[in-house]
Amino acid sequence: MRQLHYFPGNANLAPHMLLEEIGLPYELLLVDRDNNAHRSAAYRQLNPNGLIPVLIDGDLVLYESAAICLHLADCHPEAALAPVVGTQARAHFYKWLIHLTNTVQPEMITYFYPERMADDGAAIAQVKAHAEARLAQMFDLIEDALASGGPYLLGAQYSAVDPYLFMLARWSRMMARPARGRPHLGRYLDMLAQRPAIARAFAGEGIAAPYC
Ligand SMILES: N[C@@H](CCC(=O)N[C@@H](CS)C(=O)NCC(=O)O)C(=O)O
């Protein structure tokens, strides 16, 4: 049995969308962030970092959203969520997933928790503003990639990097230049929002459209 420990809209969104694409049964378990359940001893048994999400898959306990996405894609080749190993498409799949999880996502964390990076109010505001500016540049480059390729991030094939980008793009929705404000990204996000598995994942987390 699969279980996804989640909080609405958190880093569980991309794995959740993949679970819906795969279509096998799973259970959603709410982590009560409002009461700091992610910091509890019981939750830290699952993820010692105290971060959401965690996937339980049989006797496997797995944290890190991108690792969960890779695991789900590997275990369900019939869902075609990643290109064939050893191909150029697979290399680009790695490039995008690692860029999203290793470059864009940490900048999001800086944006949302700038008080972890500085002590006084002015410095905290500056950290947040710089993170937002860097994220805008990152979304500009993703816009360029979609402009010269598409319709998906890898081109013709939908893959796990698309839900991952959707999740991160959603997190930019309150920024001065949200991801959706760029023409190609806007059309891409509209297209993904129509995907039944994505709509089901949002519904499962109690999030209504528009998502971004
Ligand atoms: N690299 C981790 C990051 C997970 C993460 O930062 N999750 C956030 C929610 S989106 C969280 O649990 N935050 C709680 C906290 O920072 O205290 C992953 O992708 O799984």
Short mmCIF file of N, CA and C and ligand atoms in Angstrom, two decimals, residues 10-11 33 38-39 50-53 64-66 101 105 109 113 116 164 171, ligand 1:
data_model
loop_
_atom_site.label_atom_id
_atom_site.label_comp_id
_atom_site.label_asym_id
_atom_site.label_seq_id
_atom_site.Cartn_x
_atom_site.Cartn_y
_atom_site.Cartn_z
N ASN A 10 1.87 21.75 -0.68
CA ASN A 10 3.30 21.65 -0.35
C ASN A 10 4.05 20.81 -1.40
N ALA A 11 5.28 20.46 -1.09
CA ALA A 11 6.14 19.76 -2.06
C ALA A 11 5.63 18.35 -2.38
N ARG A 33 0.44 20.58 9.82
CA ARG A 33 1.48 21.61 9.93
C ARG A 33 1.07 22.70 10.88
N HIS A 38 4.83 18.13 11.61
CA HIS A 38 6.03 17.74 10.83
C HIS A 38 7.30 17.80 11.68
N ARG A 39 7.19 18.44 12.85
CA ARG A 39 8.37 18.51 13.73
C ARG A 39 8.29 17.48 14.85
N GLY A 50 12.17 16.66 9.11
CA GLY A 50 10.91 17.30 9.49
C GLY A 50 10.27 18.06 8.35
N LEU A 51 10.43 17.56 7.13
CA LEU A 51 9.87 18.25 5.96
C LEU A 51 8.85 17.36 5.26
N ILE A 52 7.94 18.00 4.56
CA ILE A 52 6.87 17.34 3.82
C ILE A 52 7.25 17.37 2.34
N PRO A 53 7.12 16.28 1.60
CA PRO A 53 6.35 15.07 1.87
C PRO A 53 7.21 13.88 2.30
N GLU A 64 12.14 13.52 0.17
CA GLU A 64 12.66 14.31 -0.96
C GLU A 64 11.73 14.11 -2.15
N SER A 65 11.05 15.19 -2.47
CA SER A 65 10.02 15.15 -3.50
C SER A 65 10.55 14.62 -4.84
N ALA A 66 11.72 15.09 -5.26
CA ALA A 66 12.24 14.65 -6.56
C ALA A 66 12.58 13.15 -6.54
N THR A 101 14.71 20.94 -8.68
CA THR A 101 14.79 20.61 -7.25
C THR A 101 15.99 21.24 -6.56
N GLN A 105 13.82 25.26 -6.48
CA GLN A 105 13.12 24.99 -5.21
C GLN A 105 13.82 25.62 -3.99
N ILE A 109 12.45 28.38 -1.18
CA ILE A 109 12.52 28.25 0.29
C ILE A 109 13.08 29.54 0.88
N TYR A 113 10.92 31.68 3.41
CA TYR A 113 11.44 31.71 4.80
C TYR A 113 12.69 32.59 4.88
N ARG A 116 15.08 32.85 7.88
CA ARG A 116 16.09 31.83 8.20
C ARG A 116 17.48 32.24 7.69
N TYR A 164 6.41 18.75 -11.66
CA TYR A 164 7.36 19.42 -10.76
C TYR A 164 7.40 20.92 -11.04
N TRP A 171 3.80 28.10 -6.75
CA TRP A 171 4.32 28.80 -5.57
C TRP A 171 4.69 30.26 -5.88
N1 LIG B 1 13.83 19.19 -0.59
C1 LIG B 1 12.61 18.85 0.11
C2 LIG B 1 11.97 20.12 0.60
C3 LIG B 1 10.68 19.84 1.32
C4 LIG B 1 10.13 21.09 1.98
O1 LIG B 1 10.84 22.11 2.15
N2 LIG B 1 8.86 21.01 2.38
C5 LIG B 1 8.24 22.12 3.03
C6 LIG B 1 6.79 22.28 2.56
S1 LIG B 1 6.74 22.71 0.83
C7 LIG B 1 8.22 21.90 4.51
O2 LIG B 1 8.02 20.79 4.96
N3 LIG B 1 8.44 22.97 5.28
C8 LIG B 1 8.38 22.92 6.71
C9 LIG B 1 9.52 23.66 7.32
O3 LIG B 1 10.40 24.15 6.60
O4 LIG B 1 9.52 23.75 8.54
C10 LIG B 1 11.68 18.08 -0.81
O5 LIG B 1 11.63 18.40 -2.00
O6 LIG B 1 11.01 17.15 -0.35
#
